[in-house]
Tab-separated table of C-alpha atoms in Angstrom:
chain	number	residue	atom	x	y	z
A	1129	MET	CA	17.252	68.701	-31.404
A	1130	SER	CA	13.745	68.399	-29.975
A	1131	THR	CA	11.818	68.995	-26.800
A	1132	ALA	CA	8.768	67.075	-25.682
A	1133	GLY	CA	5.986	67.574	-23.163
A	1134	GLY	CA	5.953	69.741	-20.096
A	1135	GLY	CA	5.649	73.491	-20.444
A	1136	HIS	CA	8.246	73.737	-23.164
A	1137	ARG	CA	7.372	74.391	-26.753
A	1138	PRO	CA	8.615	71.766	-29.200
A	1139	ARG	CA	11.771	72.577	-31.109
A	1140	ALA	CA	13.492	70.886	-34.023
A	1141	GLY	CA	16.728	71.563	-35.821
A	1142	THR	CA	16.770	71.986	-39.585
A	1143	GLY	CA	19.663	72.481	-41.959
A	1144	HIS	CA	19.062	76.238	-41.813
A	1145	GLY	CA	18.339	76.745	-38.124
A	1146	VAL	CA	16.170	75.789	-35.172
A	1147	VAL	CA	12.380	76.184	-35.314
A	1148	GLU	CA	9.956	76.337	-32.400
A	1149	GLY	CA	6.405	75.086	-32.861
A	1150	ARG	CA	3.421	74.515	-30.594
A	1151	TRP	CA	1.843	71.605	-28.765
A	1152	GLU	CA	-1.763	71.331	-29.854
A	1153	ALA	CA	-4.850	69.285	-29.018
A	1154	GLY	CA	-4.231	65.560	-29.001
A	1155	GLY	CA	-0.545	65.962	-28.205
A	1156	ALA	CA	0.720	66.789	-31.703
A	1157	ALA	CA	3.661	69.098	-32.160
A	1158	VAL	CA	2.908	71.532	-34.974
A	1159	PHE	CA	5.448	73.651	-36.817
A	1160	ARG	CA	3.983	76.177	-39.248
A	1161	GLY	CA	5.553	78.506	-41.771
A	1162	VAL	CA	8.931	76.743	-41.964
A	1163	PRO	CA	10.885	78.035	-44.992
A	1164	TYR	CA	12.089	75.451	-47.481
A	1165	ALA	CA	13.231	78.020	-50.062
A	1166	ALA	CA	14.091	81.704	-50.239
A	1167	PRO	CA	11.268	84.228	-50.755
A	1168	PRO	CA	10.434	84.414	-54.498
A	1169	THR	CA	10.719	88.187	-54.631
A	1170	GLY	CA	12.553	90.628	-56.886
A	1171	PRO	CA	14.835	88.768	-59.313
A	1172	ARG	CA	13.688	85.452	-57.767
A	1173	ARG	CA	9.997	86.019	-58.681
A	1174	PHE	CA	10.266	83.848	-61.834
A	1175	ALA	CA	13.475	81.967	-60.987
A	1176	ALA	CA	13.896	78.383	-59.812
A	1177	PRO	CA	13.616	78.113	-56.013
A	1178	GLN	CA	16.776	78.945	-54.067
A	1179	PRO	CA	17.774	77.650	-50.601
A	1180	PRO	CA	16.556	79.793	-47.696
A	1181	ALA	CA	19.014	81.908	-45.737
A	1182	ALA	CA	20.201	80.363	-42.479
A	1183	TRP	CA	19.172	82.058	-39.250
A	1184	ASP	CA	20.683	82.327	-35.795
A	1185	GLY	CA	18.801	81.561	-32.639
A	1186	VAL	CA	15.316	80.050	-32.634
A	1187	ARG	CA	12.783	80.854	-35.378
A	1188	ASP	CA	9.147	80.962	-34.306
A	1189	ALA	CA	7.029	78.452	-36.239
A	1190	GLY	CA	3.682	79.101	-34.603
A	1191	ALA	CA	1.753	80.525	-37.552
A	1192	PHE	CA	1.209	79.722	-41.216
A	1193	GLY	CA	3.431	81.603	-43.618
A	1194	PRO	CA	2.043	83.833	-46.360
A	1195	THR	CA	-0.117	82.075	-48.916
A	1196	ALA	CA	1.084	82.144	-52.511
A	1197	PRO	CA	-0.233	85.220	-54.347
A	1198	LYS	CA	-3.498	84.260	-56.064
A	1199	VAL	CA	-6.827	85.523	-57.301
A	1200	PRO	CA	-9.971	84.742	-55.290
A	1201	TYR	CA	-12.550	82.156	-56.238
A	1202	PRO	CA	-15.700	83.542	-57.866
A	1203	PRO	CA	-18.440	84.002	-55.221
A	1204	ALA	CA	-20.314	80.814	-56.175
A	1205	PHE	CA	-17.221	78.722	-55.423
A	1206	ALA	CA	-15.994	80.837	-52.492
A	1207	ALA	CA	-19.189	79.838	-50.663
A	1208	LEU	CA	-18.148	76.174	-50.921
A	1209	LEU	CA	-14.324	76.165	-50.858
A	1210	SER	CA	-12.337	77.827	-48.099
A	1211	ASP	CA	-9.259	79.647	-49.417
A	1212	PRO	CA	-7.732	81.975	-46.810
A	1213	VAL	CA	-5.303	84.704	-47.812
A	1214	ILE	CA	-2.249	85.459	-45.673
A	1215	PRO	CA	-0.469	88.501	-47.160
A	1216	GLY	CA	3.153	88.508	-48.234
A	1217	GLU	CA	5.358	87.077	-50.971
A	1218	ASP	CA	7.518	84.918	-48.662
A	1219	CYS	CA	5.289	81.969	-49.534
A	1220	LEU	CA	7.703	79.032	-49.997
A	1221	THR	CA	7.046	77.486	-46.615
A	1222	LEU	CA	5.710	74.227	-45.249
A	1223	ASN	CA	4.037	72.936	-42.092
A	1224	VAL	CA	4.663	69.808	-40.032
A	1225	TRP	CA	2.306	67.943	-37.688
A	1226	THR	CA	4.093	65.210	-35.751
A	1227	PRO	CA	3.188	63.002	-32.794
A	1228	ASP	CA	6.838	62.616	-31.784
A	1229	PRO	CA	9.264	65.418	-32.713
A	1230	ALA	CA	12.338	63.390	-31.891
A	1231	PRO	CA	15.111	62.098	-34.165
A	1232	GLY	CA	14.938	58.353	-34.364
A	1233	ALA	CA	11.132	58.003	-34.161
A	1234	ARG	CA	11.130	56.928	-37.848
A	1235	LEU	CA	7.416	57.468	-38.394
A	1236	PRO	CA	5.747	57.325	-41.828
A	1237	VAL	CA	5.481	60.686	-43.565
A	1238	MET	CA	2.719	62.066	-45.776
A	1239	VAL	CA	3.290	65.202	-47.874
A	1240	TRP	CA	0.124	67.031	-48.975
A	1241	ILE	CA	0.050	68.970	-52.258
A	1242	HIS	CA	-3.117	71.028	-52.451
A	1243	GLY	CA	-5.377	71.541	-55.446
A	1244	GLY	CA	-6.971	74.643	-56.913
A	1245	ALA	CA	-6.443	74.502	-60.702
A	1246	HIS	CA	-2.785	75.561	-60.248
A	1247	THR	CA	-4.106	79.040	-59.429
A	1248	ARG	CA	-5.714	78.871	-55.966
A	1249	GLY	CA	-5.453	77.061	-52.650
A	1250	SER	CA	-2.799	76.854	-49.946
A	1251	SER	CA	-1.631	74.743	-47.025
A	1252	ALA	CA	-3.573	77.044	-44.673
A	1253	VAL	CA	-7.003	75.771	-45.762
A	1254	PRO	CA	-8.589	74.582	-42.480
A	1255	VAL	CA	-9.845	71.316	-44.008
A	1256	TYR	CA	-6.170	70.322	-44.542
A	1257	ASP	CA	-5.349	70.374	-40.828
A	1258	GLY	CA	-2.958	67.486	-40.150
A	1259	SER	CA	-3.898	66.770	-36.537
A	1260	ALA	CA	-5.752	63.531	-37.281
A	1261	PHE	CA	-2.763	62.131	-39.170
A	1262	ALA	CA	-0.439	62.973	-36.279
A	1263	ARG	CA	-2.954	61.429	-33.860
A	1264	ASP	CA	-2.728	58.208	-35.865
A	1265	GLY	CA	1.068	58.006	-35.984
A	1266	VAL	CA	1.867	59.825	-39.250
A	1267	VAL	CA	4.031	62.907	-39.737
A	1268	LEU	CA	1.981	65.196	-41.983
A	1269	VAL	CA	3.691	67.858	-44.093
A	1270	SER	CA	1.727	70.421	-46.130
A	1271	VAL	CA	3.328	72.721	-48.663
A	1272	ASN	CA	2.847	76.127	-50.270
A	1273	PHE	CA	4.177	76.706	-53.793
A	1274	ARG	CA	3.866	79.370	-56.469
A	1275	LEU	CA	0.578	79.511	-58.359
A	1276	GLY	CA	-0.831	81.005	-61.525
A	1277	VAL	CA	1.488	83.071	-63.662
A	1278	LEU	CA	4.151	83.077	-60.928
A	1279	GLY	CA	4.317	79.283	-60.809
A	1280	TYR	CA	3.178	78.179	-64.247
A	1281	GLY	CA	3.362	81.111	-66.667
A	1282	LEU	CA	5.494	80.143	-69.676
A	1283	PHE	CA	8.202	82.674	-70.547
A	1284	PRO	CA	11.176	82.603	-72.928
A	1285	ASP	CA	13.499	83.907	-70.189
A	1286	ALA	CA	12.489	81.833	-67.134
A	1287	PRO	CA	12.397	78.135	-66.230
A	1288	ALA	CA	9.113	76.367	-66.926
A	1289	ASN	CA	7.026	74.622	-64.265
A	1290	ARG	CA	8.266	76.714	-61.334
A	1291	GLY	CA	5.442	75.479	-59.122
A	1292	LEU	CA	6.655	71.932	-59.729
A	1293	LEU	CA	10.234	72.975	-58.937
A	1294	ASP	CA	8.965	74.446	-55.665
A	1295	GLN	CA	7.318	71.123	-54.794
A	1296	ILE	CA	10.547	69.259	-55.557
A	1297	ALA	CA	12.486	71.687	-53.344
A	1298	ALA	CA	9.990	71.002	-50.542
A	1299	LEU	CA	10.438	67.243	-50.967
A	1300	GLU	CA	14.207	67.704	-50.867
A	1301	TRP	CA	13.725	69.601	-47.600
A	1302	VAL	CA	11.681	66.660	-46.300
A	1303	ARG	CA	14.426	64.227	-47.311
A	1304	ASP	CA	17.091	66.286	-45.528
A	1305	ASN	CA	15.195	67.423	-42.431
A	1306	ILE	CA	12.137	65.332	-41.604
A	1307	SER	CA	14.022	62.906	-39.352
A	1308	ALA	CA	14.474	65.797	-36.880
A	1309	PHE	CA	10.648	65.930	-36.650
A	1310	GLY	CA	10.264	62.186	-36.064
A	1311	GLY	CA	9.737	61.192	-39.701
A	1312	ASP	CA	11.366	58.517	-41.800
A	1313	PRO	CA	12.687	59.987	-45.086
A	1314	GLY	CA	12.547	56.501	-46.595
A	1315	ARG	CA	8.779	56.198	-45.969
A	1316	VAL	CA	7.365	59.309	-47.645
A	1317	THR	CA	3.959	59.192	-49.350
A	1318	VAL	CA	2.927	62.171	-51.460
A	1319	PHE	CA	-0.783	62.798	-51.846
A	1320	GLY	CA	-2.806	65.467	-53.563
A	1321	GLU	CA	-6.203	66.273	-55.028
A	1322	SER	CA	-7.206	67.820	-58.354
A	1323	ALA	CA	-4.267	70.015	-59.467
A	1324	GLY	CA	-2.344	68.503	-56.556
A	1325	ALA	CA	-2.833	65.048	-58.070
A	1326	ILE	CA	-1.827	66.394	-61.486
A	1327	SER	CA	1.315	67.725	-59.798
A	1328	ILE	CA	2.065	64.305	-58.360
A	1329	GLY	CA	1.733	62.856	-61.853
A	1330	ALA	CA	4.440	65.314	-62.893
A	1331	LEU	CA	6.592	64.353	-59.919
A	1332	LEU	CA	6.471	60.754	-61.150
A	1333	ALA	CA	7.976	61.974	-64.441
A	1334	ALA	CA	10.445	64.588	-63.151
A	1335	PRO	CA	14.031	63.270	-62.929
A	1336	ARG	CA	14.848	65.529	-59.969
A	1337	ALA	CA	12.001	64.015	-57.941
A	1338	GLU	CA	13.184	60.424	-58.327
A	1339	GLY	CA	13.745	58.783	-54.952
A	1340	LEU	CA	12.079	61.561	-52.947
A	1341	PHE	CA	8.941	59.516	-52.158
A	1342	ALA	CA	8.060	55.849	-51.870
A	1343	ARG	CA	4.299	55.915	-52.610
A	1344	ALA	CA	1.779	58.315	-54.116
A	1345	VAL	CA	-1.948	59.043	-53.860
A	1346	LEU	CA	-3.772	60.771	-56.732
A	1347	GLN	CA	-7.238	62.037	-55.803
A	1348	SER	CA	-9.468	63.308	-58.622
A	1349	GLY	CA	-6.627	64.336	-60.880
A	1350	ALA	CA	-4.743	62.490	-63.634
A	1351	PRO	CA	-1.197	63.070	-64.905
A	1352	GLU	CA	-1.207	65.554	-67.763
A	1353	ALA	CA	0.865	68.157	-69.555
A	1354	LEU	CA	-0.850	70.990	-71.384
A	1355	PRO	CA	0.155	72.118	-74.877
A	1356	ARG	CA	2.718	74.878	-74.544
A	1357	ASP	CA	0.643	77.280	-76.661
A	1358	GLN	CA	-2.320	76.796	-74.336
A	1359	VAL	CA	-0.253	78.040	-71.377
A	1360	ARG	CA	1.627	80.675	-73.369
A	1361	THR	CA	-1.700	82.196	-74.447
A	1362	MET	CA	-2.466	83.068	-70.822
A	1363	VAL	CA	0.780	85.023	-70.551
A	1364	ARG	CA	0.114	86.781	-73.863
A	1365	ARG	CA	-3.377	87.760	-72.725
A	1366	MET	CA	-1.890	89.225	-69.562
A	1367	ALA	CA	0.894	91.010	-71.438
A	1368	ALA	CA	-1.596	92.626	-73.811
A	1369	ARG	CA	-3.666	93.856	-70.890
A	1370	LEU	CA	-0.579	95.109	-69.032
A	1371	ARG	CA	0.953	96.590	-72.217
A	1372	VAL	CA	4.342	94.998	-71.634
A	1373	PRO	CA	6.327	92.285	-73.452
A	1374	ALA	CA	5.411	88.676	-72.592
A	1375	THR	CA	8.705	88.122	-70.747
A	1376	ALA	CA	9.582	87.290	-67.167
A	1377	ARG	CA	11.803	90.362	-67.007
A	1378	ALA	CA	8.898	92.650	-67.910
A	1379	PHE	CA	6.499	90.905	-65.524
A	1380	GLU	CA	9.102	90.970	-62.738
A	1381	ALA	CA	9.132	94.773	-62.808
A	1382	LEU	CA	5.370	95.094	-62.281
A	1383	PRO	CA	3.619	95.399	-58.924
A	1384	LEU	CA	2.009	92.181	-57.758
A	1385	PRO	CA	-1.578	93.587	-57.624
A	1386	ALA	CA	-1.336	94.523	-61.304
A	1387	LEU	CA	-0.180	91.005	-62.201
A	1388	LEU	CA	-3.000	89.395	-60.258
A	1389	SER	CA	-5.616	91.700	-61.765
A	1390	ALA	CA	-4.428	90.825	-65.276
A	1391	GLN	CA	-4.344	87.137	-64.390
A	1392	GLU	CA	-7.920	87.228	-63.112
A	1393	ALA	CA	-9.081	88.796	-66.363
A	1394	ALA	CA	-7.162	86.236	-68.444
A	1395	MET	CA	-8.712	83.315	-66.546
A	1396	ARG	CA	-12.363	84.230	-67.027
A	1397	LEU	CA	-12.924	82.220	-70.203
A	1398	SER	CA	-11.360	78.954	-68.979
A	1399	SER	CA	-12.959	76.078	-67.078
A	1400	PRO	CA	-12.495	72.302	-66.654
A	1401	VAL	CA	-15.596	71.663	-68.761
A	1402	LEU	CA	-15.103	74.270	-71.480
A	1403	GLY	CA	-11.321	73.938	-71.726
A	1404	GLY	CA	-9.325	76.730	-73.349
A	1405	PRO	CA	-6.105	78.443	-72.276
A	1406	ALA	CA	-5.025	77.718	-68.713
A	1407	PHE	CA	-2.092	77.693	-66.361
A	1408	GLY	CA	-0.594	74.255	-65.898
A	1409	LEU	CA	2.347	71.946	-66.389
A	1410	VAL	CA	4.105	71.560	-69.730
A	1411	THR	CA	6.687	69.101	-70.966
A	1412	ASP	CA	10.085	70.743	-70.792
A	1413	PRO	CA	13.637	69.393	-71.240
A	1414	GLY	CA	14.877	70.949	-68.023
A	1415	THR	CA	12.038	70.099	-65.655
A	1416	LEU	CA	9.543	67.631	-67.140
A	1417	PRO	CA	11.074	65.819	-70.130
A	1418	ALA	CA	8.504	63.003	-70.383
A	1419	ASP	CA	4.737	62.980	-70.783
A	1420	PRO	CA	3.435	62.527	-67.216
A	1421	LEU	CA	0.730	60.024	-68.166
A	1422	GLU	CA	3.162	57.767	-69.996
A	1423	ALA	CA	5.617	58.090	-67.104
A	1424	ALA	CA	2.936	57.064	-64.607
A	1425	VAL	CA	2.021	54.020	-66.698
A	1426	ALA	CA	5.660	52.896	-66.568
A	1427	SER	CA	6.389	54.013	-62.990
A	1428	SER	CA	7.556	51.590	-60.312
A	1429	VAL	CA	6.001	53.732	-57.549
A	1430	PRO	CA	2.964	52.134	-55.838
A	1431	LEU	CA	-0.149	54.237	-56.457
A	1432	LEU	CA	-3.506	54.790	-54.788
A	1433	MET	CA	-5.869	56.589	-57.170
A	1434	GLY	CA	-9.523	57.492	-57.315
A	1435	TRP	CA	-12.321	59.925	-58.006
A	1436	THR	CA	-15.747	61.000	-56.846
A	1437	ALA	CA	-18.837	59.634	-58.553
A	1438	GLN	CA	-20.052	63.068	-59.708
A	1439	GLU	CA	-16.898	65.117	-60.124
A	1440	HIS	CA	-18.549	67.502	-62.597
A	1441	ARG	CA	-21.267	68.665	-60.221
A	1442	LEU	CA	-18.831	71.089	-58.544
A	1443	TRP	CA	-17.946	72.578	-61.927
A	1444	LEU	CA	-21.560	72.923	-63.082
A	1445	ALA	CA	-24.012	73.208	-60.181
A	1446	PRO	CA	-22.797	76.383	-58.375
A	1447	THR	CA	-22.625	78.457	-61.570
A	1448	GLY	CA	-25.966	77.494	-63.091
A	1449	GLY	CA	-24.143	75.614	-65.834
A	1450	ALA	CA	-26.137	72.470	-65.093
A	1451	ARG	CA	-29.439	74.264	-65.745
A	1452	LEU	CA	-28.093	75.694	-68.999
A	1453	LEU	CA	-26.914	72.299	-70.238
A	1454	ASP	CA	-30.230	70.719	-69.309
A	1455	ARG	CA	-32.029	73.312	-71.424
A	1456	LEU	CA	-29.700	72.552	-74.346
A	1457	GLY	CA	-30.594	68.855	-74.071
A	1458	PRO	CA	-29.170	66.895	-77.040
A	1459	LEU	CA	-26.708	69.702	-77.841
A	1460	ALA	CA	-25.231	69.383	-74.345
A	1461	VAL	CA	-24.819	65.643	-74.769
A	1462	ALA	CA	-23.215	66.159	-78.175
A	1463	TYR	CA	-20.771	68.637	-76.648
A	1464	GLY	CA	-19.979	66.202	-73.827
A	1465	ARG	CA	-19.321	63.472	-76.359
A	1466	LEU	CA	-16.999	65.743	-78.353
A	1467	ARG	CA	-15.140	67.106	-75.307
A	1468	GLY	CA	-14.982	63.651	-73.772
A	1469	ALA	CA	-13.707	62.075	-77.011
A	1470	LYS	CA	-16.400	59.383	-76.812
A	1471	ASP	CA	-18.087	57.578	-79.659
A	1472	ARG	CA	-21.846	57.157	-79.931
A	1473	ALA	CA	-21.672	53.594	-78.641
A	1474	ALA	CA	-20.151	54.852	-75.371
A	1475	VAL	CA	-22.945	57.392	-74.992
A	1476	ARG	CA	-25.604	54.729	-75.642
A	1477	ALA	CA	-24.011	52.452	-73.050
A	1478	LEU	CA	-23.964	55.246	-70.492
A	1479	ARG	CA	-27.596	56.107	-71.210
A	1480	ALA	CA	-28.568	52.461	-70.759
A	1481	ALA	CA	-26.777	52.317	-67.418
A	1482	LEU	CA	-28.189	55.700	-66.297
A	1483	PRO	CA	-31.675	55.946	-67.844
A	1484	GLU	CA	-32.829	58.769	-65.522
A	1485	VAL	CA	-29.740	60.948	-65.816
A	1486	SER	CA	-30.113	64.551	-67.015
A	1487	PRO	CA	-28.345	65.933	-70.112
A	1488	ALA	CA	-26.067	68.043	-67.877
A	1489	ASP	CA	-25.041	65.048	-65.787
A	1490	LEU	CA	-24.511	62.925	-68.883
A	1491	ALA	CA	-22.335	65.577	-70.545
A	1492	GLY	CA	-20.426	66.224	-67.324
A	1493	HIS	CA	-19.859	62.520	-66.781
A	1494	LEU	CA	-18.425	62.137	-70.291
A	1495	VAL	CA	-16.009	65.026	-69.734
A	1496	ALA	CA	-14.959	63.752	-66.293
A	1497	ASP	CA	-14.314	60.339	-67.808
A	1498	ARG	CA	-11.818	61.823	-70.220
A	1499	LEU	CA	-10.148	64.144	-67.703
A	1500	LEU	CA	-10.007	61.785	-64.733
A	1501	ARG	CA	-11.396	58.293	-64.784
A	1502	ASP	CA	-10.134	57.000	-68.134
A	1503	PRO	CA	-6.459	57.927	-67.570
A	1504	LEU	CA	-6.469	56.671	-63.980
A	1505	ARG	CA	-7.999	53.375	-65.082
A	1506	ARG	CA	-5.368	53.151	-67.804
A	1507	ILE	CA	-2.566	53.554	-65.260
A	1508	ALA	CA	-4.107	51.064	-62.842
A	1509	GLY	CA	-4.777	48.523	-65.583
A	1510	ALA	CA	-1.277	48.670	-67.033
A	1511	ARG	CA	1.293	45.985	-66.311
A	1512	ARG	CA	3.170	48.192	-63.901
A	1513	PRO	CA	5.970	46.848	-61.676
A	1514	ALA	CA	4.115	48.200	-58.621
A	1515	PRO	CA	0.528	47.771	-57.374
A	1516	SER	CA	-2.269	50.245	-58.135
A	1517	HIS	CA	-5.275	50.593	-55.834
A	1518	LEU	CA	-8.447	52.279	-57.103
A	1519	TYR	CA	-11.359	53.832	-55.209
A	1520	GLU	CA	-14.542	55.766	-55.889
A	1521	PHE	CA	-16.122	58.163	-53.402
A	1522	ARG	CA	-19.925	57.908	-53.694
A	1523	TRP	CA	-21.435	59.694	-50.720
A	1524	PRO	CA	-23.573	62.670	-51.880
A	1525	SER	CA	-23.139	66.061	-50.255
A	1526	GLY	CA	-25.826	67.371	-47.965
A	1527	VAL	CA	-25.797	70.527	-50.109
A	1528	PRO	CA	-28.596	69.802	-52.611
A	1529	GLY	CA	-27.419	69.541	-56.196
A	1530	LEU	CA	-23.748	68.836	-55.487
A	1531	GLY	CA	-23.987	65.056	-55.203
A	1532	ALA	CA	-20.668	63.230	-54.819
A	1533	CYS	CA	-18.810	66.174	-56.314
A	1534	HIS	CA	-15.184	67.151	-56.873
A	1535	ALA	CA	-13.240	67.837	-53.622
A	1536	LEU	CA	-15.994	66.453	-51.374
A	1537	GLU	CA	-13.796	63.614	-50.080
A	1538	LEU	CA	-11.172	65.939	-48.572
A	1539	GLY	CA	-12.844	66.423	-45.196
A	1540	PHE	CA	-13.111	62.643	-44.943
A	1541	VAL	CA	-9.470	61.978	-45.865
A	1542	PHE	CA	-8.218	64.542	-43.334
A	1543	ASP	CA	-10.899	63.608	-40.770
A	1544	THR	CA	-11.826	67.261	-40.368
A	1545	LEU	CA	-15.600	66.999	-40.717
A	1546	GLY	CA	-16.016	68.810	-37.402
A	1547	LEU	CA	-14.646	72.049	-38.841
A	1548	PRO	CA	-17.165	74.617	-40.133
A	1549	GLU	CA	-15.288	74.859	-43.451
A	1550	SER	CA	-15.904	71.161	-44.151
A	1551	SER	CA	-19.658	71.679	-43.902
A	1552	TRP	CA	-19.538	74.362	-46.620
A	1553	LEU	CA	-19.157	71.594	-49.178
A	1554	ALA	CA	-20.447	68.538	-47.305
A	1555	GLY	CA	-23.469	70.003	-45.545
A	1556	PRO	CA	-24.432	69.289	-41.926
A	1557	ASP	CA	-24.922	65.521	-42.006
A	1558	ALA	CA	-21.553	64.144	-43.106
A	1559	PRO	CA	-21.091	60.667	-41.579
A	1560	GLN	CA	-18.115	60.403	-39.223
A	1561	ALA	CA	-18.024	56.637	-39.767
A	1562	LEU	CA	-17.138	57.227	-43.421
A	1563	ALA	CA	-14.349	59.619	-42.396
A	1564	ASP	CA	-13.041	56.976	-40.007
A	1565	GLU	CA	-12.968	54.471	-42.853
A	1566	MET	CA	-11.414	56.717	-45.470
A	1567	HIS	CA	-8.861	58.443	-43.230
A	1568	GLY	CA	-7.914	55.042	-41.818
A	1569	ALA	CA	-7.277	53.719	-45.328
A	1570	TRP	CA	-4.910	56.616	-46.097
A	1571	VAL	CA	-3.039	56.061	-42.811
A	1572	ARG	CA	-2.693	52.337	-43.526
A	1573	TYR	CA	-1.444	53.056	-47.017
A	1574	ALA	CA	1.234	55.444	-45.763
A	1575	THR	CA	2.230	52.994	-43.044
A	1576	THR	CA	2.126	49.641	-44.849
A	1577	GLY	CA	1.353	50.231	-48.537
A	1578	ASP	CA	-1.983	48.397	-48.174
A	1579	PRO	CA	-5.092	50.602	-47.861
A	1580	GLY	CA	-7.246	47.619	-46.973
A	1581	TRP	CA	-8.441	46.295	-50.339
A	1582	ALA	CA	-6.846	44.427	-53.229
A	1583	PRO	CA	-4.946	46.152	-56.032
A	1584	TRP	CA	-7.012	46.681	-59.172
A	1585	ASP	CA	-6.465	44.036	-61.844
A	1586	GLY	CA	-8.225	45.825	-64.707
A	1587	ASN	CA	-11.573	44.122	-64.077
A	1588	GLY	CA	-14.463	44.764	-61.753
A	1589	PRO	CA	-15.282	47.890	-59.762
A	1590	PRO	CA	-12.920	49.957	-57.616
A	1591	LYS	CA	-13.259	50.194	-53.842
A	1592	PHE	CA	-16.420	52.181	-53.013
A	1593	PHE	CA	-16.614	54.723	-50.184
A	1594	ASP	CA	-20.281	55.386	-49.423
A	1595	GLY	CA	-22.640	56.125	-46.572
A	1596	PRO	CA	-26.237	57.051	-45.743
A	1597	GLU	CA	-27.742	59.870	-47.800
A	1598	PRO	CA	-28.078	63.157	-45.918
A	1599	GLU	CA	-31.595	64.202	-44.991
A	1600	ALA	CA	-31.328	67.289	-47.228
A	1601	VAL	CA	-30.634	65.113	-50.252
A	1602	ARG	CA	-33.539	62.818	-49.513
A	1603	ALA	CA	-35.820	65.823	-49.051
A	1604	GLU	CA	-34.776	67.305	-52.392
A	1605	ALA	CA	-35.043	63.925	-54.135
A	1606	VAL	CA	-31.755	64.488	-55.926
A	1607	THR	CA	-31.161	61.568	-58.263
A	1608	PRO	CA	-27.723	60.069	-57.581
A	1609	LEU	CA	-25.462	59.514	-60.557
A	1610	VAL	CA	-23.935	56.060	-60.209
A	1611	LEU	CA	-21.040	54.867	-62.325
A	1612	PRO	CA	-21.776	51.904	-64.579
């Protein structure tokens, strides 16, 4: 069922009932807050996702559903990264932007899995608006899933990796329902950034996800599984603070604000650079039986993967960590070498290639190599049965000090530079021509499997996305960090 044009709102039939969306600028039909699973409340708070209840009549799909319960970003990051909060625990919903909400249109589909360190973010972030994808002939789906202790806390009496199980349930919904919105379930590309890319690495290894997507895009995140003790420590920290046993049953009985307050306290000593206990994916016989990195190396799914040239600047610059590491000088570089698992020869080579780089940038680059670039290069350079395309995003933010930092490419991929929230991270001078190029590459990849450059063969540089330096960067004389 669908309606098109005129004064009628678009409708589409799902396996659980009819939803009514809105026509928006550019002619896209948008359906927001569509349930793909039952609300994770009460006894379902730490359970695997369950199918949603069917409804009679027409369900309004004009507004985003509740965002997954989460703790806010610290102020330094909240000034750069939009993360709206929509109250409620009925958070297992998705959104669809489509240029043609009619069965039989058979358009390519892209499913967005947001980042946020498995603890923050949502599909309601304005930068993730799917209008440009719909404008260019792609059905865009964005997904909410459980975060933090609700999605990734490790308990003896609950399934592991619940956030991943939510994502799989959403992809199963796409398989079963997207044709009613004009999409082709046989041409689904999943894409995600940071923790979203890590999640896609897990989807490549999860048996239940096999066959649910044809291609994948990993932006600034590599497949990984954390040691179980590293994740379990977060739950134990919370349990000690809450004075309850470290079990799902005990946590289920607590009010949500108390859980989130304890989670926020438990997270304070963890960071991408420092490491330590964290919420994240773990290998698990029932959900993720194989190491995600090894699974990606062997996967037959075509992959588009890449990073920004100065990933670490987002982790270090807003907090003053860069200034601290610069004061530490050689100690900072030694820490970067240790955390990055690099030998002295690698550090000497990097210094030779980047003679003007600061100790903070050198240490951050070494850590980002280990977390992101090295594993993605390993996947792309393997003799996989499917092609791997690599890219590097080099354009420096107009916010002095950020450079080509983590998450900066998102406004370009979604072609949402005109939104105020994009300028929080990119500054005022982001080049639309670069967004045209990058967004166009993602559309081509979803449509044809070819983003517009050759697959990586293990030699030479990746595809570079770059543009003119913003005036603010030139005025501040920020030295760009360029990969060797």
